[in-house]
Tab-separated table of C-alpha atoms and ligand atoms in Angstrom:
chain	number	residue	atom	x	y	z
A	1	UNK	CA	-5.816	-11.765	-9.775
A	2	UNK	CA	-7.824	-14.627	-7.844
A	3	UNK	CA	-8.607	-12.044	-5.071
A	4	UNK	CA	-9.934	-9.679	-7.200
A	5	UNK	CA	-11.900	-12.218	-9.037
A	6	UNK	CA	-13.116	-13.604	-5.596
A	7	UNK	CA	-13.899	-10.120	-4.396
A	8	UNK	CA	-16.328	-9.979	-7.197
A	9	UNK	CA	-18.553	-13.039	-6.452
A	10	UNK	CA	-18.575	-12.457	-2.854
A	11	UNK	CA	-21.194	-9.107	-2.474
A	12	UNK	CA	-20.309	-9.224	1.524
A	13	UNK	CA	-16.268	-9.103	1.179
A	14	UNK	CA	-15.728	-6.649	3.885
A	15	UNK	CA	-12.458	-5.037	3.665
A	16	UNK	CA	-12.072	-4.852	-0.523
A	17	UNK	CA	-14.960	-4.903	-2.455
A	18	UNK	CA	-14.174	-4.629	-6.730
A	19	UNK	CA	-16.022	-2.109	-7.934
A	20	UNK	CA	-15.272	-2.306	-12.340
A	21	UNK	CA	-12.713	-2.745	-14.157
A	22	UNK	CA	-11.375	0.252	-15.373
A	23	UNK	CA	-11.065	1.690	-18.776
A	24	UNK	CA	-8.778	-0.462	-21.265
A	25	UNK	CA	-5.132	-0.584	-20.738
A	26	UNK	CA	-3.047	1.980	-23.504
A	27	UNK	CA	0.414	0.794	-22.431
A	28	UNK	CA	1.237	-2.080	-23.372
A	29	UNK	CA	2.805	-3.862	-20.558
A	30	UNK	CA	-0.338	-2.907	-18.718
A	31	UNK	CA	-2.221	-6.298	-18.327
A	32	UNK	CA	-4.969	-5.692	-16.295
A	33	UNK	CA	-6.629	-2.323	-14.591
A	34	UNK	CA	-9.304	-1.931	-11.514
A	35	UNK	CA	-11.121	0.363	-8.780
A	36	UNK	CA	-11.528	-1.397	-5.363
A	37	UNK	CA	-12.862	-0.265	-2.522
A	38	UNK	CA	-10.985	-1.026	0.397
A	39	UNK	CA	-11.368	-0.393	4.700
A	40	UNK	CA	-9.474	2.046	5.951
A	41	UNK	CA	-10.036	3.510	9.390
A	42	UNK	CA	-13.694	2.953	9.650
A	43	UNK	CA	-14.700	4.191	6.037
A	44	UNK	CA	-13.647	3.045	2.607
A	45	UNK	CA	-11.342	4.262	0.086
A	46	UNK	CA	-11.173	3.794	-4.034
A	47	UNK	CA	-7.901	2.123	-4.627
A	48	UNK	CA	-6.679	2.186	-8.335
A	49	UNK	CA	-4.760	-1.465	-8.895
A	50	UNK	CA	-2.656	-2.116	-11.926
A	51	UNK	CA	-0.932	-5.194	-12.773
A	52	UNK	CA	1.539	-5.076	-15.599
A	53	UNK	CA	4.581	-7.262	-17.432
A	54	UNK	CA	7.674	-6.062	-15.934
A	55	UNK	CA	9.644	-8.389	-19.105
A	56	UNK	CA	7.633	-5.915	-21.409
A	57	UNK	CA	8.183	-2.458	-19.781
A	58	UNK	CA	9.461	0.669	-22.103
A	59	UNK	CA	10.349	3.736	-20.953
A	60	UNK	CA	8.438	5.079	-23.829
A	61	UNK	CA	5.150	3.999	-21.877
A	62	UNK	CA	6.026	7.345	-19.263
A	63	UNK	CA	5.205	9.305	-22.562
A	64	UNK	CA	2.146	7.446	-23.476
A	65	UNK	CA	0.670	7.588	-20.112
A	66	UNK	CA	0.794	11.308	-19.737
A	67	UNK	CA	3.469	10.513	-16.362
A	68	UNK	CA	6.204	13.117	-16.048
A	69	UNK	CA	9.750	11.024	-16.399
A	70	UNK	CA	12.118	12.403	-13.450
A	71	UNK	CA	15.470	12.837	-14.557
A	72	UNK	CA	16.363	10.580	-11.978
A	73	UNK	CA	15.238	7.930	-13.101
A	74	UNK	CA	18.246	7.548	-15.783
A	75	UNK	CA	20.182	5.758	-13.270
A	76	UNK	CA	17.563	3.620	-12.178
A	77	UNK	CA	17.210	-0.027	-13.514
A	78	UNK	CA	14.043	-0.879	-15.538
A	79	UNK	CA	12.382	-2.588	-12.468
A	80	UNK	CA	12.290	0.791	-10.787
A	81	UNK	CA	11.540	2.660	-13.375
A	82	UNK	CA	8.819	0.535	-14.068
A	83	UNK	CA	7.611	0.404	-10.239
A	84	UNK	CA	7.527	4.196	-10.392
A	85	UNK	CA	5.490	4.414	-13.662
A	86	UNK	CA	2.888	2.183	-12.317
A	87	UNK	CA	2.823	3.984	-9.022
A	88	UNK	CA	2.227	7.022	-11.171
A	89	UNK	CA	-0.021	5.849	-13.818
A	90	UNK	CA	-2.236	4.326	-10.568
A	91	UNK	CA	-1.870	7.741	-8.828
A	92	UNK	CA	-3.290	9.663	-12.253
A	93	UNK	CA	-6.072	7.262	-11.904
A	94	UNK	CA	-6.894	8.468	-8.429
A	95	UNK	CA	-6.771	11.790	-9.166
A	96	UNK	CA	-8.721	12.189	-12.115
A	97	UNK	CA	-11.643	10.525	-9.805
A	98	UNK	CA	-11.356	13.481	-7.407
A	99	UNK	CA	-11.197	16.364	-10.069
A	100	UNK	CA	-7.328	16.623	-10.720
A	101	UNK	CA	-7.163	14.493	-14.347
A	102	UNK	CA	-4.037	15.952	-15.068
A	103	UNK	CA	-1.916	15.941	-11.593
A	104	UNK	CA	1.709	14.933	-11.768
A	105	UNK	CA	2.632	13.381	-8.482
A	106	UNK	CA	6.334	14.698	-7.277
A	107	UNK	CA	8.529	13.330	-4.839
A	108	UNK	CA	9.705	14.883	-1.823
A	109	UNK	CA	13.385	14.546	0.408
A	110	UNK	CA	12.203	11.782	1.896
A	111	UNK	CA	11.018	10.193	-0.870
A	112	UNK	CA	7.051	10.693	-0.211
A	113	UNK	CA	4.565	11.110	-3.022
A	114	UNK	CA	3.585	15.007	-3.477
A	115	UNK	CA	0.112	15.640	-3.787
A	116	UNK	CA	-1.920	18.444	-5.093
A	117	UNK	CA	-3.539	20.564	-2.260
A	118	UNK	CA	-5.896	19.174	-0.007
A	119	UNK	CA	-5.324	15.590	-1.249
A	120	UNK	CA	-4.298	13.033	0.818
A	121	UNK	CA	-3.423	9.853	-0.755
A	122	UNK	CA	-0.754	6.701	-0.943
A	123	UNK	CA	1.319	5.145	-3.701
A	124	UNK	CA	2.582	1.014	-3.381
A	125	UNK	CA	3.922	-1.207	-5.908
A	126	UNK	CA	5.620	-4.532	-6.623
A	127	UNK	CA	6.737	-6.099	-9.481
A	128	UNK	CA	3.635	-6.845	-10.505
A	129	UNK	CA	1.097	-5.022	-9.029
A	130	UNK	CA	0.647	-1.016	-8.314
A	131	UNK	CA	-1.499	0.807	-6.929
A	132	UNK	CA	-2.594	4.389	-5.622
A	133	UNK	CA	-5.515	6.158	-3.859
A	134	UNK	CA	-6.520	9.660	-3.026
A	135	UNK	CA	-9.245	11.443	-1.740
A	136	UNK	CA	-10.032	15.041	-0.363
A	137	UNK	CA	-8.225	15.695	2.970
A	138	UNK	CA	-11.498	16.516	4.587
A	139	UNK	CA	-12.063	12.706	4.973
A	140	UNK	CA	-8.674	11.626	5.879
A	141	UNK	CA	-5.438	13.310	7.467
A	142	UNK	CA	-3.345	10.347	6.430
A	143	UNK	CA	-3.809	7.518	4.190
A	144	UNK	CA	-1.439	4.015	3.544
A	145	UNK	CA	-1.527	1.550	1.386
A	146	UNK	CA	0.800	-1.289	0.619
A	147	UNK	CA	1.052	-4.346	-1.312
A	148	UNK	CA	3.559	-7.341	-0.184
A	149	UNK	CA	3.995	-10.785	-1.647
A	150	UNK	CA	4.834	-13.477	0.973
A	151	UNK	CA	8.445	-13.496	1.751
A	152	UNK	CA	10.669	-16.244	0.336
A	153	UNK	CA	12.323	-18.628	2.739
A	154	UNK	CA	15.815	-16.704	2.834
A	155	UNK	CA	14.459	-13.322	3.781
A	156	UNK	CA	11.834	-14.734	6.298
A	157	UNK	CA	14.513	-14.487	9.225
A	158	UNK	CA	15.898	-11.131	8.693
A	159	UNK	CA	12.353	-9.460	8.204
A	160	UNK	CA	11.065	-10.768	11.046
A	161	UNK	CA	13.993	-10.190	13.312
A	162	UNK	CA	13.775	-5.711	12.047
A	163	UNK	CA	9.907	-5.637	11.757
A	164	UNK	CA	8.846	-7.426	15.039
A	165	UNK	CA	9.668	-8.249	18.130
A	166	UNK	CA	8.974	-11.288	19.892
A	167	UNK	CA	5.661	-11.029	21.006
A	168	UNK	CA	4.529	-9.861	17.829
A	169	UNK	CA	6.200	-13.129	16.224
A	170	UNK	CA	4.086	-15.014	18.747
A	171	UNK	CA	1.008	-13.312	17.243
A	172	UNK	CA	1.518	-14.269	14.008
A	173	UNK	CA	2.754	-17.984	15.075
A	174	UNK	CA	-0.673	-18.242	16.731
A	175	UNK	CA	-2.711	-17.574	13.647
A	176	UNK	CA	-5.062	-20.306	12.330
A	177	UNK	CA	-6.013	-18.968	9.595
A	178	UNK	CA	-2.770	-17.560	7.636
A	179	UNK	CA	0.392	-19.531	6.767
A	180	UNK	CA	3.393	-17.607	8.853
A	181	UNK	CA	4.807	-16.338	5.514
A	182	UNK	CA	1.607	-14.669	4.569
A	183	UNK	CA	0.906	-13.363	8.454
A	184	UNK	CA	4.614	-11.830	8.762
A	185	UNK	CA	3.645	-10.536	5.002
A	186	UNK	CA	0.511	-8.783	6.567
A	187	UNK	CA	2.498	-7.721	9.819
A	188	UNK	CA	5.389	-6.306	7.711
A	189	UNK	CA	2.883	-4.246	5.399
A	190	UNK	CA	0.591	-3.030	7.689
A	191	UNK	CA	3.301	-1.196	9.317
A	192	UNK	CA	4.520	0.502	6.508
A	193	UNK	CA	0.842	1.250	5.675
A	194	UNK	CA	0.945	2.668	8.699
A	195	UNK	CA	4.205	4.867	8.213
A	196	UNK	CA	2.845	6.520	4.906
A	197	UNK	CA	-0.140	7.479	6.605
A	198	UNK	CA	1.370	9.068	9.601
A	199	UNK	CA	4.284	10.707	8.130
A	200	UNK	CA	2.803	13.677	7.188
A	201	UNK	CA	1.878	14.366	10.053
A	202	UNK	CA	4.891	13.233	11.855
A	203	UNK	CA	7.322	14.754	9.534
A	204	UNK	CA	9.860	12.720	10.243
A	205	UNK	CA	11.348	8.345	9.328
A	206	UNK	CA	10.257	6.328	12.385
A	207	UNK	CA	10.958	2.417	12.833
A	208	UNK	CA	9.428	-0.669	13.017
A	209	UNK	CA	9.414	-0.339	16.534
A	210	UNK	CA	7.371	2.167	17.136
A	211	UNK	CA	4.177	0.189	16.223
A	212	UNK	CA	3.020	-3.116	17.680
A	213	UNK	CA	1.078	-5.492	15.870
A	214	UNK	CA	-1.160	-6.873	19.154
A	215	UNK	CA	-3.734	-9.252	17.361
A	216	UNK	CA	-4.655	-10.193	14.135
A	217	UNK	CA	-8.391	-11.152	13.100
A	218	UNK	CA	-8.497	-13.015	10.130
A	219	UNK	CA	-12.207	-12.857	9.185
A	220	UNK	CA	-10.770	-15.652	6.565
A	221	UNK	CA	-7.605	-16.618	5.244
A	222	UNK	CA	-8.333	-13.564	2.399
A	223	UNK	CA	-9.261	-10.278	4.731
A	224	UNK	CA	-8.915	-9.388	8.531
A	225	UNK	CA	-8.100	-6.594	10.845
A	226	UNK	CA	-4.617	-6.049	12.222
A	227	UNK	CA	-5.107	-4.371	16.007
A	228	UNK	CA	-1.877	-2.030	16.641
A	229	UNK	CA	-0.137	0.284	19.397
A	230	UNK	CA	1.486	2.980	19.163
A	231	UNK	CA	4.817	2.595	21.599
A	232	UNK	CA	6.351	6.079	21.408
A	233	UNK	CA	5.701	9.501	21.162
A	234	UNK	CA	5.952	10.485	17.364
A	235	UNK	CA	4.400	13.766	17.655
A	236	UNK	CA	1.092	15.698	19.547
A	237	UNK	CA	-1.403	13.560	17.586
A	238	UNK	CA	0.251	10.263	18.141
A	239	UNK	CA	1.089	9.181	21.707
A	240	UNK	CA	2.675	6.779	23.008
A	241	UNK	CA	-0.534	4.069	23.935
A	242	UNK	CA	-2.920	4.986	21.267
A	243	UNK	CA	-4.314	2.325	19.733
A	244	UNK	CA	-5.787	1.654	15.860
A	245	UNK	CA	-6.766	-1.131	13.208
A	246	UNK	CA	-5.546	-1.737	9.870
A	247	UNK	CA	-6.724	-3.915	6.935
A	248	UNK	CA	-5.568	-6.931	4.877
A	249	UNK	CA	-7.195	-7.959	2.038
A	250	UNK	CA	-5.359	-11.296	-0.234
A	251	UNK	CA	-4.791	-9.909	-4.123
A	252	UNK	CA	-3.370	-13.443	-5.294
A	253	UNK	CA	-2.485	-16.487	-2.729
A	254	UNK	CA	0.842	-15.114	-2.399
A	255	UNK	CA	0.453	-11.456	-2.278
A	256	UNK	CA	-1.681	-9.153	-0.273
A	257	UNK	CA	-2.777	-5.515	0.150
A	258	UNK	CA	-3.147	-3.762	3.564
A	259	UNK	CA	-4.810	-0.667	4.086
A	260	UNK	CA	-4.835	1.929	6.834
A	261	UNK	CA	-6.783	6.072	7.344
A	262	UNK	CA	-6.991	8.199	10.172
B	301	COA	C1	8.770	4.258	2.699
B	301	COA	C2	8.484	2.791	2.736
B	301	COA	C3	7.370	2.516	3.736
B	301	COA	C4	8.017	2.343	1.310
B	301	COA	O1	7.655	1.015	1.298
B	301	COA	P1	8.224	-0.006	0.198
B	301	COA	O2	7.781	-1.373	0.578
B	301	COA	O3	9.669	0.244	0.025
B	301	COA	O4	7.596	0.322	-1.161
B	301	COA	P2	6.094	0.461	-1.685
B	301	COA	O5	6.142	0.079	-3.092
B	301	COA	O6	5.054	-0.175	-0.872
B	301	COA	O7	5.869	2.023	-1.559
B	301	COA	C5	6.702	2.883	-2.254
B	301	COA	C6	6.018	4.201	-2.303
B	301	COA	O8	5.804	4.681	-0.981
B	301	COA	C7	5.748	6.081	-1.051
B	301	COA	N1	6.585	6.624	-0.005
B	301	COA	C8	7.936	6.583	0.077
B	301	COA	N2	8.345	7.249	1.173
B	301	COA	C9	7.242	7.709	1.787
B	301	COA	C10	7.031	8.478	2.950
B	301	COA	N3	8.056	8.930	3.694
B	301	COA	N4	5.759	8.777	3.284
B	301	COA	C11	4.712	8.368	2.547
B	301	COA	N5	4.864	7.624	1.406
B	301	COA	C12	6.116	7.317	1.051
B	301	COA	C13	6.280	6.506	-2.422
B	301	COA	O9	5.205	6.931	-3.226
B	301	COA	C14	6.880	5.235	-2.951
B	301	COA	O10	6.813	5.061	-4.343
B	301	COA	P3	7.687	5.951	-5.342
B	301	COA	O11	9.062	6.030	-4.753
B	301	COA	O12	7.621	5.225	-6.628
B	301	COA	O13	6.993	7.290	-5.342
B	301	COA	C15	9.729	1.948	3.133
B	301	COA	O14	10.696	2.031	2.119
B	301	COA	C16	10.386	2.438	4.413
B	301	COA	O15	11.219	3.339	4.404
B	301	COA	N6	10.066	1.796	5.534
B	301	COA	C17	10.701	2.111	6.786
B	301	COA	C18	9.834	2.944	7.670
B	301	COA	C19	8.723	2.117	8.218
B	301	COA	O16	8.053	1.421	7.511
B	301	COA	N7	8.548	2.203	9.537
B	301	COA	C20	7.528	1.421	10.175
B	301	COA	C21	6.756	2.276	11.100
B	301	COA	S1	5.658	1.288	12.067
């Protein structure tokens, strides 16, 4: 958790500020639990960030967290199961803070988090980290979040190649302040950031294609702004040409969180 520790002594961190850390962890492969504030759009929203021991998950902690255990999840390996009880347990967090302590968070047909009425909010996890935010859909139509640790060596190539296209890969190339691994990381995430917060208003899966990264600015090698356009038409409220920012904010050296509201 260096980031997190850094966001503390630095007051003026602009994109993720640590607020407390949250109560103590019940479960016990919960290590660590905290409330950041992070940029998205041009306000700020409370994200809940967990990390836990994947070696020391048990189903039994879906009981002891109060998160409803889909049946679905019987033919999912522990890693997932784990990834989705963080996601959840984050998720309760967020809700509780905006009057809804004892929201379960379904899935729908696409596989997007179901929120109580006139809630907007976003889940992401690793296997390390989750987290989740939500806040009243007055402030927000659409909110992302996603967490991504740099990409090892082997699946640099095909990331790169499905996520961007070569003028985006010069973008990241031309960045002083982030190692390639890290910028692609930050690329890569922002765009799915990006996806959960426009697909309910889209409706619909679009690809990586559809959004261009066109400038990254690294206020330091542990926050920045990613600069985007929008390339096709995905529905009345996103043309073709519009243009937006999301945020990046480093968690660890190797992993980071971006963040992105409309
Ligand atoms: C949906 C997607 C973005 C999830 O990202 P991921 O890196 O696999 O996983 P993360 O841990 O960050 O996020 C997973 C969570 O995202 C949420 N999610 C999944 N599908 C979603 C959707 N259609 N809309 C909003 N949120 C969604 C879920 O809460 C999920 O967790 P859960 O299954 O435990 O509930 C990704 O799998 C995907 O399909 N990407 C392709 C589409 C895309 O990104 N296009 C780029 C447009 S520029």
């Amino acid at each position: 958790m260096a980031g997190l520790a850094l966001a503390q002594r630095r007051p003026g961190l602009l994109n993720s500020r640590a607020m407390h850390p949250d109560a103590t962890p019940t479960i016990p492969s919960l290590l660590h639990a905290q409330r950041l504030h992070c940029r998205a759009g041009s306000a700020e929203v409370p994200i809940h960030l967990l990390r836990y021991d994947l070696q020391r998950y048990d189903p039994a902690a879906f009981a002891q967290a109060g998160v409803a255990y889909p049946p679905a999840m019987d033919r999912c390996v522990p890693k997932r199961q784990a990834e989705y009880l963080f996601g959840r347990v984050a998720a309760r967090r967020a809700l509780a803070d905006v009057g809804w302590p004892d929201a379960q968070v379904g899935t729908g047909s696409q596989r997007e988090p179901l929120w109580p009425e006139k809630i907007v909010g976003a889940i992401t996890h690793t296997d390390t980290y989750a987290a989740a935010t939500a806040v009243r859909a007055g402030r927000f139509r659409g909110i992302g979040i996603d967490i991504e640790a740099a990409l090892a060596p082997e699946a640099m190539a095909s990331t790169e190649h499905y996520a961007l296209n070569a003028g985006e890969r010069e973008v990241l190339r031309a960045q002083a302040a982030l190692a390639y691994p890290l910028a692609l990381a930050i690329a890569f995430s922002a765009k799915e950031s990006i996806y959960k917060a426009l697909f309910p208003t889209v409706g619909r899966y679009f690809g990586f294609e559809a959004v261009r990264i066109d400038a990254i600015d690294a206020i330091d090698a542990e926050q920045g702004t990613l600069h985007f356009t929008v390339m096709e038409d995905l529905c009345p409220d996103w043309r073709a040409g519009h243009r937006d920012h999301a945020h990046f904010t480093l968690l660890d050296p190797r992993t980071i969180l971006t963040s992105y509201g409309w």
